[in-house]
mmCIF file with all atom_site columns, C-alpha atoms in Angstrom:
data_model
loop_
_atom_site.group_PDB
_atom_site.id
_atom_site.type_symbol
_atom_site.label_atom_id
_atom_site.label_alt_id
_atom_site.label_comp_id
_atom_site.label_asym_id
_atom_site.label_entity_id
_atom_site.label_seq_id
_atom_site.pdbx_PDB_ins_code
_atom_site.Cartn_x
_atom_site.Cartn_y
_atom_site.Cartn_z
_atom_site.occupancy
_atom_site.B_iso_or_equiv
_atom_site.pdbx_formal_charge
_atom_site.auth_seq_id
_atom_site.auth_comp_id
_atom_site.auth_asym_id
_atom_site.auth_atom_id
_atom_site.pdbx_PDB_model_num
ATOM 1   C CA . UNK A 1 1   ? 160.337 130.719 56.098 1.00 74.00 ? 57  UNK A CA 1
ATOM 2   C CA . UNK A 1 2   ? 157.897 133.314 57.428 1.00 84.00 ? 58  UNK A CA 1
ATOM 3   C CA . UNK A 1 3   ? 154.703 135.127 56.547 1.00 87.00 ? 59  UNK A CA 1
ATOM 4   C CA . UNK A 1 4   ? 153.612 138.608 57.629 1.00 90.00 ? 60  UNK A CA 1
ATOM 5   C CA . UNK A 1 5   ? 150.057 139.950 57.781 1.00 90.00 ? 61  UNK A CA 1
ATOM 6   C CA . UNK A 1 6   ? 148.927 142.069 54.870 1.00 92.00 ? 62  UNK A CA 1
ATOM 7   C CA . UNK A 1 7   ? 145.594 142.868 53.220 1.00 95.00 ? 63  UNK A CA 1
ATOM 8   C CA . UNK A 1 8   ? 144.337 140.230 50.776 1.00 96.00 ? 64  UNK A CA 1
ATOM 9   C CA . UNK A 1 9   ? 141.487 140.884 48.357 1.00 96.00 ? 65  UNK A CA 1
ATOM 10  C CA . UNK A 1 10  ? 139.340 138.027 47.101 1.00 95.00 ? 66  UNK A CA 1
ATOM 11  C CA . UNK A 1 11  ? 136.464 138.197 44.634 1.00 94.00 ? 67  UNK A CA 1
ATOM 12  C CA . UNK A 1 12  ? 134.067 139.533 47.297 1.00 97.00 ? 68  UNK A CA 1
ATOM 13  C CA . UNK A 1 13  ? 136.077 140.027 50.474 1.00 98.00 ? 69  UNK A CA 1
ATOM 14  C CA . UNK A 1 14  ? 138.925 141.916 52.082 1.00 97.00 ? 70  UNK A CA 1
ATOM 15  C CA . UNK A 1 15  ? 141.077 140.022 54.588 1.00 98.00 ? 71  UNK A CA 1
ATOM 16  C CA . UNK A 1 16  ? 143.264 142.352 56.638 1.00 97.00 ? 72  UNK A CA 1
ATOM 17  C CA . UNK A 1 17  ? 145.114 142.586 59.949 1.00 97.00 ? 73  UNK A CA 1
ATOM 18  C CA . UNK A 1 18  ? 142.926 143.482 62.926 1.00 97.00 ? 74  UNK A CA 1
ATOM 19  C CA . UNK A 1 19  ? 143.106 146.838 64.716 1.00 96.00 ? 75  UNK A CA 1
ATOM 20  C CA . UNK A 1 20  ? 141.602 147.799 68.065 1.00 97.00 ? 76  UNK A CA 1
ATOM 21  C CA . UNK A 1 21  ? 139.068 149.883 66.111 1.00 97.00 ? 77  UNK A CA 1
ATOM 22  C CA . UNK A 1 22  ? 137.372 146.569 65.215 1.00 97.00 ? 78  UNK A CA 1
ATOM 23  C CA . UNK A 1 23  ? 136.097 145.997 68.762 1.00 97.00 ? 79  UNK A CA 1
ATOM 24  C CA . UNK A 1 24  ? 132.408 146.730 68.115 1.00 97.00 ? 80  UNK A CA 1
ATOM 25  C CA . UNK A 1 25  ? 132.303 144.367 65.137 1.00 97.00 ? 81  UNK A CA 1
ATOM 26  C CA . UNK A 1 26  ? 134.156 141.569 66.945 1.00 96.00 ? 82  UNK A CA 1
ATOM 27  C CA . UNK A 1 27  ? 131.937 141.886 70.008 1.00 96.00 ? 83  UNK A CA 1
ATOM 28  C CA . UNK A 1 28  ? 128.880 141.746 67.716 1.00 95.00 ? 84  UNK A CA 1
ATOM 29  C CA . UNK A 1 29  ? 129.616 138.088 66.931 1.00 94.00 ? 85  UNK A CA 1
ATOM 30  C CA . UNK A 1 30  ? 131.607 136.959 69.983 1.00 95.00 ? 86  UNK A CA 1
ATOM 31  C CA . UNK A 1 31  ? 128.727 137.857 72.311 1.00 94.00 ? 87  UNK A CA 1
ATOM 32  C CA . UNK A 1 32  ? 126.235 135.597 70.509 1.00 91.00 ? 88  UNK A CA 1
ATOM 33  C CA . UNK A 1 33  ? 125.375 132.262 72.165 1.00 90.00 ? 89  UNK A CA 1
ATOM 34  C CA . UNK A 1 34  ? 124.849 130.653 68.724 1.00 90.00 ? 90  UNK A CA 1
ATOM 35  C CA . UNK A 1 35  ? 128.482 131.457 67.872 1.00 89.00 ? 91  UNK A CA 1
ATOM 36  C CA . UNK A 1 36  ? 129.953 130.504 71.251 1.00 85.00 ? 92  UNK A CA 1
ATOM 37  C CA . UNK A 1 37  ? 128.141 127.146 71.388 1.00 82.00 ? 93  UNK A CA 1
ATOM 38  C CA . UNK A 1 38  ? 130.758 125.631 69.058 1.00 84.00 ? 94  UNK A CA 1
ATOM 39  C CA . UNK A 1 39  ? 133.776 127.430 70.489 1.00 81.00 ? 95  UNK A CA 1
ATOM 40  C CA . UNK A 1 40  ? 135.987 126.695 73.487 1.00 72.00 ? 96  UNK A CA 1
ATOM 41  C CA . UNK A 1 41  ? 134.741 129.908 75.094 1.00 76.00 ? 97  UNK A CA 1
ATOM 42  C CA . UNK A 1 42  ? 131.361 131.126 76.304 1.00 80.00 ? 98  UNK A CA 1
ATOM 43  C CA . UNK A 1 43  ? 129.590 134.146 74.837 1.00 85.00 ? 99  UNK A CA 1
ATOM 44  C CA . UNK A 1 44  ? 131.815 137.115 75.665 1.00 91.00 ? 100 UNK A CA 1
ATOM 45  C CA . UNK A 1 45  ? 131.093 140.447 77.254 1.00 93.00 ? 101 UNK A CA 1
ATOM 46  C CA . UNK A 1 46  ? 132.658 143.569 75.748 1.00 93.00 ? 102 UNK A CA 1
ATOM 47  C CA . UNK A 1 47  ? 135.766 143.418 77.955 1.00 96.00 ? 103 UNK A CA 1
ATOM 48  C CA . UNK A 1 48  ? 136.374 139.754 77.103 1.00 94.00 ? 104 UNK A CA 1
ATOM 49  C CA . UNK A 1 49  ? 136.048 140.624 73.414 1.00 95.00 ? 105 UNK A CA 1
ATOM 50  C CA . UNK A 1 50  ? 138.535 143.474 73.878 1.00 97.00 ? 106 UNK A CA 1
ATOM 51  C CA . UNK A 1 51  ? 141.063 141.029 75.370 1.00 96.00 ? 107 UNK A CA 1
ATOM 52  C CA . UNK A 1 52  ? 140.364 138.593 72.517 1.00 96.00 ? 108 UNK A CA 1
ATOM 53  C CA . UNK A 1 53  ? 140.854 141.373 69.972 1.00 97.00 ? 109 UNK A CA 1
ATOM 54  C CA . UNK A 1 54  ? 144.182 142.381 71.552 1.00 97.00 ? 110 UNK A CA 1
ATOM 55  C CA . UNK A 1 55  ? 145.319 138.803 71.021 1.00 96.00 ? 111 UNK A CA 1
ATOM 56  C CA . UNK A 1 56  ? 144.141 138.772 67.386 1.00 97.00 ? 112 UNK A CA 1
ATOM 57  C CA . UNK A 1 57  ? 145.889 142.108 66.716 1.00 96.00 ? 113 UNK A CA 1
ATOM 58  C CA . UNK A 1 58  ? 149.125 140.520 67.936 1.00 96.00 ? 114 UNK A CA 1
ATOM 59  C CA . UNK A 1 59  ? 148.662 137.443 65.713 1.00 96.00 ? 115 UNK A CA 1
ATOM 60  C CA . UNK A 1 60  ? 150.230 139.098 62.705 1.00 95.00 ? 116 UNK A CA 1
ATOM 61  C CA . UNK A 1 61  ? 152.703 136.640 61.263 1.00 94.00 ? 117 UNK A CA 1
ATOM 62  C CA . UNK A 1 62  ? 154.119 133.153 61.086 1.00 96.00 ? 118 UNK A CA 1
ATOM 63  C CA . UNK A 1 63  ? 157.754 132.574 61.991 1.00 95.00 ? 119 UNK A CA 1
ATOM 64  C CA . UNK A 1 64  ? 157.910 130.098 64.880 1.00 96.00 ? 120 UNK A CA 1
ATOM 65  C CA . UNK A 1 65  ? 155.873 127.138 66.092 1.00 97.00 ? 121 UNK A CA 1
ATOM 66  C CA . UNK A 1 66  ? 152.750 128.368 67.864 1.00 97.00 ? 122 UNK A CA 1
ATOM 67  C CA . UNK A 1 67  ? 152.506 131.612 65.857 1.00 97.00 ? 123 UNK A CA 1
ATOM 68  C CA . UNK A 1 68  ? 149.178 132.615 64.344 1.00 97.00 ? 124 UNK A CA 1
ATOM 69  C CA . UNK A 1 69  ? 148.178 134.857 61.481 1.00 97.00 ? 125 UNK A CA 1
ATOM 70  C CA . UNK A 1 70  ? 144.644 136.103 62.172 1.00 97.00 ? 126 UNK A CA 1
ATOM 71  C CA . UNK A 1 71  ? 142.859 138.322 59.670 1.00 98.00 ? 127 UNK A CA 1
ATOM 72  C CA . UNK A 1 72  ? 139.631 140.299 59.886 1.00 98.00 ? 128 UNK A CA 1
ATOM 73  C CA . UNK A 1 73  ? 137.134 139.611 57.095 1.00 98.00 ? 129 UNK A CA 1
ATOM 74  C CA . UNK A 1 74  ? 134.852 142.251 55.580 1.00 97.00 ? 130 UNK A CA 1
ATOM 75  C CA . UNK A 1 75  ? 132.792 142.384 52.414 1.00 96.00 ? 131 UNK A CA 1
ATOM 76  C CA . UNK A 1 76  ? 134.532 144.456 49.733 1.00 95.00 ? 132 UNK A CA 1
ATOM 77  C CA . UNK A 1 77  ? 133.379 148.063 49.884 1.00 94.00 ? 133 UNK A CA 1
ATOM 78  C CA . UNK A 1 78  ? 132.363 147.885 53.537 1.00 95.00 ? 134 UNK A CA 1
ATOM 79  C CA . UNK A 1 79  ? 134.335 148.310 56.729 1.00 93.00 ? 135 UNK A CA 1
ATOM 80  C CA . UNK A 1 80  ? 132.236 146.025 58.944 1.00 96.00 ? 136 UNK A CA 1
ATOM 81  C CA . UNK A 1 81  ? 134.125 142.954 60.155 1.00 97.00 ? 137 UNK A CA 1
ATOM 82  C CA . UNK A 1 82  ? 131.893 139.904 59.578 1.00 97.00 ? 138 UNK A CA 1
ATOM 83  C CA . UNK A 1 83  ? 134.334 137.375 61.029 1.00 97.00 ? 139 UNK A CA 1
ATOM 84  C CA . UNK A 1 84  ? 137.910 136.238 61.074 1.00 97.00 ? 140 UNK A CA 1
ATOM 85  C CA . UNK A 1 85  ? 140.158 133.528 59.679 1.00 98.00 ? 141 UNK A CA 1
ATOM 86  C CA . UNK A 1 86  ? 143.425 132.244 61.029 1.00 97.00 ? 142 UNK A CA 1
ATOM 87  C CA . UNK A 1 87  ? 146.380 130.121 60.068 1.00 98.00 ? 143 UNK A CA 1
ATOM 88  C CA . UNK A 1 88  ? 148.535 128.683 62.812 1.00 97.00 ? 144 UNK A CA 1
ATOM 89  C CA . UNK A 1 89  ? 152.046 127.308 62.482 1.00 97.00 ? 145 UNK A CA 1
ATOM 90  C CA . UNK A 1 90  ? 151.931 123.995 64.335 1.00 97.00 ? 146 UNK A CA 1
ATOM 91  C CA . UNK A 1 91  ? 155.384 122.694 63.339 1.00 97.00 ? 147 UNK A CA 1
ATOM 92  C CA . UNK A 1 92  ? 157.894 124.388 61.085 1.00 96.00 ? 148 UNK A CA 1
ATOM 93  C CA . UNK A 1 93  ? 160.113 121.292 61.151 1.00 96.00 ? 149 UNK A CA 1
ATOM 94  C CA . UNK A 1 94  ? 157.246 119.094 59.922 1.00 97.00 ? 150 UNK A CA 1
ATOM 95  C CA . UNK A 1 95  ? 155.620 121.834 57.805 1.00 97.00 ? 151 UNK A CA 1
ATOM 96  C CA . UNK A 1 96  ? 152.280 121.542 59.638 1.00 98.00 ? 152 UNK A CA 1
ATOM 97  C CA . UNK A 1 97  ? 149.618 124.233 59.968 1.00 98.00 ? 153 UNK A CA 1
ATOM 98  C CA . UNK A 1 98  ? 146.086 124.625 61.250 1.00 98.00 ? 154 UNK A CA 1
ATOM 99  C CA . UNK A 1 99  ? 143.204 126.793 60.035 1.00 98.00 ? 155 UNK A CA 1
ATOM 100 C CA . UNK A 1 100 ? 140.365 128.320 62.001 1.00 96.00 ? 156 UNK A CA 1
ATOM 101 C CA . UNK A 1 101 ? 137.468 130.675 61.354 1.00 96.00 ? 157 UNK A CA 1
ATOM 102 C CA . UNK A 1 102 ? 134.555 132.381 63.103 1.00 95.00 ? 158 UNK A CA 1
ATOM 103 C CA . UNK A 1 103 ? 131.813 134.341 61.320 1.00 95.00 ? 159 UNK A CA 1
ATOM 104 C CA . UNK A 1 104 ? 128.789 136.377 62.368 1.00 95.00 ? 160 UNK A CA 1
ATOM 105 C CA . UNK A 1 105 ? 125.602 134.335 61.750 1.00 94.00 ? 161 UNK A CA 1
ATOM 106 C CA . UNK A 1 106 ? 124.261 137.121 59.510 1.00 95.00 ? 162 UNK A CA 1
ATOM 107 C CA . UNK A 1 107 ? 126.984 136.212 57.001 1.00 94.00 ? 163 UNK A CA 1
ATOM 108 C CA . UNK A 1 108 ? 126.280 132.456 57.022 1.00 92.00 ? 164 UNK A CA 1
ATOM 109 C CA . UNK A 1 109 ? 125.102 130.713 53.867 1.00 93.00 ? 165 UNK A CA 1
ATOM 110 C CA . UNK A 1 110 ? 126.734 133.158 51.459 1.00 96.00 ? 166 UNK A CA 1
ATOM 111 C CA . UNK A 1 111 ? 130.042 131.368 50.869 1.00 96.00 ? 167 UNK A CA 1
ATOM 112 C CA . UNK A 1 112 ? 132.086 134.029 52.679 1.00 97.00 ? 168 UNK A CA 1
ATOM 113 C CA . UNK A 1 113 ? 133.682 131.591 55.132 1.00 97.00 ? 169 UNK A CA 1
ATOM 114 C CA . UNK A 1 114 ? 134.653 129.232 52.304 1.00 97.00 ? 170 UNK A CA 1
ATOM 115 C CA . UNK A 1 115 ? 136.117 132.077 50.236 1.00 97.00 ? 171 UNK A CA 1
ATOM 116 C CA . UNK A 1 116 ? 138.123 133.493 53.138 1.00 98.00 ? 172 UNK A CA 1
ATOM 117 C CA . UNK A 1 117 ? 139.332 130.148 54.498 1.00 98.00 ? 173 UNK A CA 1
ATOM 118 C CA . UNK A 1 118 ? 140.452 129.083 51.013 1.00 97.00 ? 174 UNK A CA 1
ATOM 119 C CA . UNK A 1 119 ? 142.836 132.055 51.133 1.00 97.00 ? 175 UNK A CA 1
ATOM 120 C CA . UNK A 1 120 ? 144.329 130.818 54.396 1.00 97.00 ? 176 UNK A CA 1
ATOM 121 C CA . UNK A 1 121 ? 144.964 127.402 52.821 1.00 98.00 ? 177 UNK A CA 1
ATOM 122 C CA . UNK A 1 122 ? 146.540 129.161 49.836 1.00 97.00 ? 178 UNK A CA 1
ATOM 123 C CA . UNK A 1 123 ? 148.823 131.159 52.135 1.00 97.00 ? 179 UNK A CA 1
ATOM 124 C CA . UNK A 1 124 ? 149.815 128.026 54.019 1.00 97.00 ? 180 UNK A CA 1
ATOM 125 C CA . UNK A 1 125 ? 150.572 125.900 50.997 1.00 97.00 ? 181 UNK A CA 1
ATOM 126 C CA . UNK A 1 126 ? 151.678 128.382 48.348 1.00 96.00 ? 182 UNK A CA 1
ATOM 127 C CA . UNK A 1 127 ? 153.449 131.026 50.440 1.00 95.00 ? 183 UNK A CA 1
ATOM 128 C CA . UNK A 1 128 ? 154.595 129.116 53.535 1.00 95.00 ? 184 UNK A CA 1
ATOM 129 C CA . UNK A 1 129 ? 155.280 125.850 51.726 1.00 96.00 ? 185 UNK A CA 1
ATOM 130 C CA . UNK A 1 130 ? 153.437 123.804 54.330 1.00 97.00 ? 186 UNK A CA 1
ATOM 131 C CA . UNK A 1 131 ? 152.981 120.070 53.741 1.00 98.00 ? 187 UNK A CA 1
ATOM 132 C CA . UNK A 1 132 ? 149.773 119.516 55.764 1.00 98.00 ? 188 UNK A CA 1
ATOM 133 C CA . UNK A 1 133 ? 147.047 121.738 57.195 1.00 98.00 ? 189 UNK A CA 1
ATOM 134 C CA . UNK A 1 134 ? 144.388 120.609 59.654 1.00 98.00 ? 190 UNK A CA 1
ATOM 135 C CA . UNK A 1 135 ? 141.168 122.092 60.947 1.00 98.00 ? 191 UNK A CA 1
ATOM 136 C CA . UNK A 1 136 ? 139.006 121.141 63.943 1.00 95.00 ? 192 UNK A CA 1
ATOM 137 C CA . UNK A 1 137 ? 135.389 121.684 64.843 1.00 94.00 ? 193 UNK A CA 1
ATOM 138 C CA . UNK A 1 138 ? 132.767 120.544 67.288 1.00 91.00 ? 194 UNK A CA 1
ATOM 139 C CA . UNK A 1 139 ? 131.113 117.364 65.996 1.00 91.00 ? 195 UNK A CA 1
ATOM 140 C CA . UNK A 1 140 ? 127.778 119.175 66.381 1.00 89.00 ? 196 UNK A CA 1
ATOM 141 C CA . UNK A 1 141 ? 128.891 121.968 64.034 1.00 92.00 ? 197 UNK A CA 1
ATOM 142 C CA . UNK A 1 142 ? 127.789 120.369 60.773 1.00 93.00 ? 198 UNK A CA 1
ATOM 143 C CA . UNK A 1 143 ? 128.151 123.633 58.827 1.00 94.00 ? 199 UNK A CA 1
ATOM 144 C CA . UNK A 1 144 ? 131.835 123.835 59.756 1.00 95.00 ? 200 UNK A CA 1
ATOM 145 C CA . UNK A 1 145 ? 132.405 120.197 58.824 1.00 96.00 ? 201 UNK A CA 1
ATOM 146 C CA . UNK A 1 146 ? 130.746 120.811 55.447 1.00 97.00 ? 202 UNK A CA 1
ATOM 147 C CA . UNK A 1 147 ? 132.910 123.892 54.891 1.00 97.00 ? 203 UNK A CA 1
ATOM 148 C CA . UNK A 1 148 ? 136.118 121.932 55.391 1.00 98.00 ? 204 UNK A CA 1
ATOM 149 C CA . UNK A 1 149 ? 134.840 119.195 53.086 1.00 97.00 ? 205 UNK A CA 1
ATOM 150 C CA . UNK A 1 150 ? 134.061 121.823 50.391 1.00 96.00 ? 206 UNK A CA 1
ATOM 151 C CA . UNK A 1 151 ? 137.654 123.011 50.698 1.00 97.00 ? 207 UNK A CA 1
ATOM 152 C CA . UNK A 1 152 ? 138.886 119.523 49.804 1.00 97.00 ? 208 UNK A CA 1
ATOM 153 C CA . UNK A 1 153 ? 139.784 118.533 53.350 1.00 98.00 ? 209 UNK A CA 1
ATOM 154 C CA . UNK A 1 154 ? 139.045 114.985 54.496 1.00 97.00 ? 210 UNK A CA 1
ATOM 155 C CA . UNK A 1 155 ? 137.822 113.969 57.927 1.00 97.00 ? 211 UNK A CA 1
ATOM 156 C CA . UNK A 1 156 ? 140.632 112.100 59.668 1.00 97.00 ? 212 UNK A CA 1
ATOM 157 C CA . UNK A 1 157 ? 139.253 111.750 63.171 1.00 95.00 ? 213 UNK A CA 1
ATOM 158 C CA . UNK A 1 158 ? 136.143 111.873 65.328 1.00 94.00 ? 214 UNK A CA 1
ATOM 159 C CA . UNK A 1 159 ? 137.185 112.207 68.948 1.00 89.00 ? 215 UNK A CA 1
ATOM 160 C CA . UNK A 1 160 ? 134.478 111.242 71.450 1.00 91.00 ? 216 UNK A CA 1
ATOM 161 C CA . UNK A 1 161 ? 134.358 113.019 74.820 1.00 83.00 ? 217 UNK A CA 1
ATOM 162 C CA . UNK A 1 162 ? 137.792 114.504 74.168 1.00 76.00 ? 218 UNK A CA 1
ATOM 163 C CA . UNK A 1 163 ? 137.365 117.947 75.684 1.00 76.00 ? 219 UNK A CA 1
ATOM 164 C CA . UNK A 1 164 ? 135.418 119.491 78.547 1.00 75.00 ? 220 UNK A CA 1
ATOM 165 C CA . UNK A 1 165 ? 133.756 122.792 77.787 1.00 72.00 ? 221 UNK A CA 1
ATOM 166 C CA . UNK A 1 166 ? 131.727 124.421 80.556 1.00 76.00 ? 222 UNK A CA 1
ATOM 167 C CA . UNK A 1 167 ? 131.652 121.113 82.426 1.00 80.00 ? 223 UNK A CA 1
ATOM 168 C CA . UNK A 1 168 ? 130.249 119.168 79.466 1.00 80.00 ? 224 UNK A CA 1
ATOM 169 C CA . UNK A 1 169 ? 132.099 116.612 77.367 1.00 85.00 ? 225 UNK A CA 1
ATOM 170 C CA . UNK A 1 170 ? 132.466 117.574 73.731 1.00 84.00 ? 226 UNK A CA 1
ATOM 171 C CA . UNK A 1 171 ? 133.137 115.571 70.602 1.00 88.00 ? 227 UNK A CA 1
ATOM 172 C CA . UNK A 1 172 ? 135.526 116.971 68.021 1.00 92.00 ? 228 UNK A CA 1
ATOM 173 C CA . UNK A 1 173 ? 136.130 116.341 64.319 1.00 95.00 ? 229 UNK A CA 1
ATOM 174 C CA . UNK A 1 174 ? 139.554 116.763 62.736 1.00 97.00 ? 230 UNK A CA 1
ATOM 175 C CA . UNK A 1 175 ? 139.995 117.427 59.018 1.00 98.00 ? 231 UNK A CA 1
ATOM 176 C CA . UNK A 1 176 ? 143.211 117.691 56.976 1.00 98.00 ? 232 UNK A CA 1
ATOM 177 C CA . UNK A 1 177 ? 144.535 118.345 53.497 1.00 98.00 ? 233 UNK A CA 1
ATOM 178 C CA . UNK A 1 178 ? 148.012 117.807 52.061 1.00 98.00 ? 234 UNK A CA 1
ATOM 179 C CA . UNK A 1 179 ? 149.848 120.208 49.777 1.00 97.00 ? 235 UNK A CA 1
ATOM 180 C CA . UNK A 1 180 ? 149.718 117.732 46.870 1.00 96.00 ? 236 UNK A CA 1
ATOM 181 C CA . UNK A 1 181 ? 145.946 117.451 47.315 1.00 96.00 ? 237 UNK A CA 1
ATOM 182 C CA . UNK A 1 182 ? 145.557 121.230 47.429 1.00 96.00 ? 238 UNK A CA 1
ATOM 183 C CA . UNK A 1 183 ? 147.497 121.618 44.208 1.00 91.00 ? 239 UNK A CA 1
ATOM 184 C CA . UNK A 1 184 ? 145.086 119.272 42.395 1.00 90.00 ? 240 UNK A CA 1
ATOM 185 C CA . UNK A 1 185 ? 141.813 120.794 43.684 1.00 78.00 ? 241 UNK A CA 1
#
């Protein structure tokens, strides 16, 4: 069982593999403190975004545990990357995956993250045959928690002081959805 990156069109978006030509767009959101505040990394300079983009370019398929499929997201008819979505293969043996997403604040509140992330769940369940997909977010990121709830995911955990980020303890929420739940949503 494997999955290879390819362009995916939704009603309003194009999800596609990253290229190094996307650096300016990626840096436009990775450098923002309001984006980084919920991530495990600080706001990035251009070089740090270039290194991050190299990693995302290489995350182009799911075959083995630890693999990621990361796709750039743009509004149909434009070439500007407004964010990215990812699906990770946590355990092939146990058919477990994990989703993630990051979007430029200018695109917030328009349903783009929900629309794009729904496609990653679809890929995981319908094309990879996964049994369970999780997602994590900072407990302070209420918008992200609401997004996962809209997608039919349920909160399974609230970890208190579970991770240190820049010397500060962070709380984390974990959401999940099963294949059988996905098929009935």
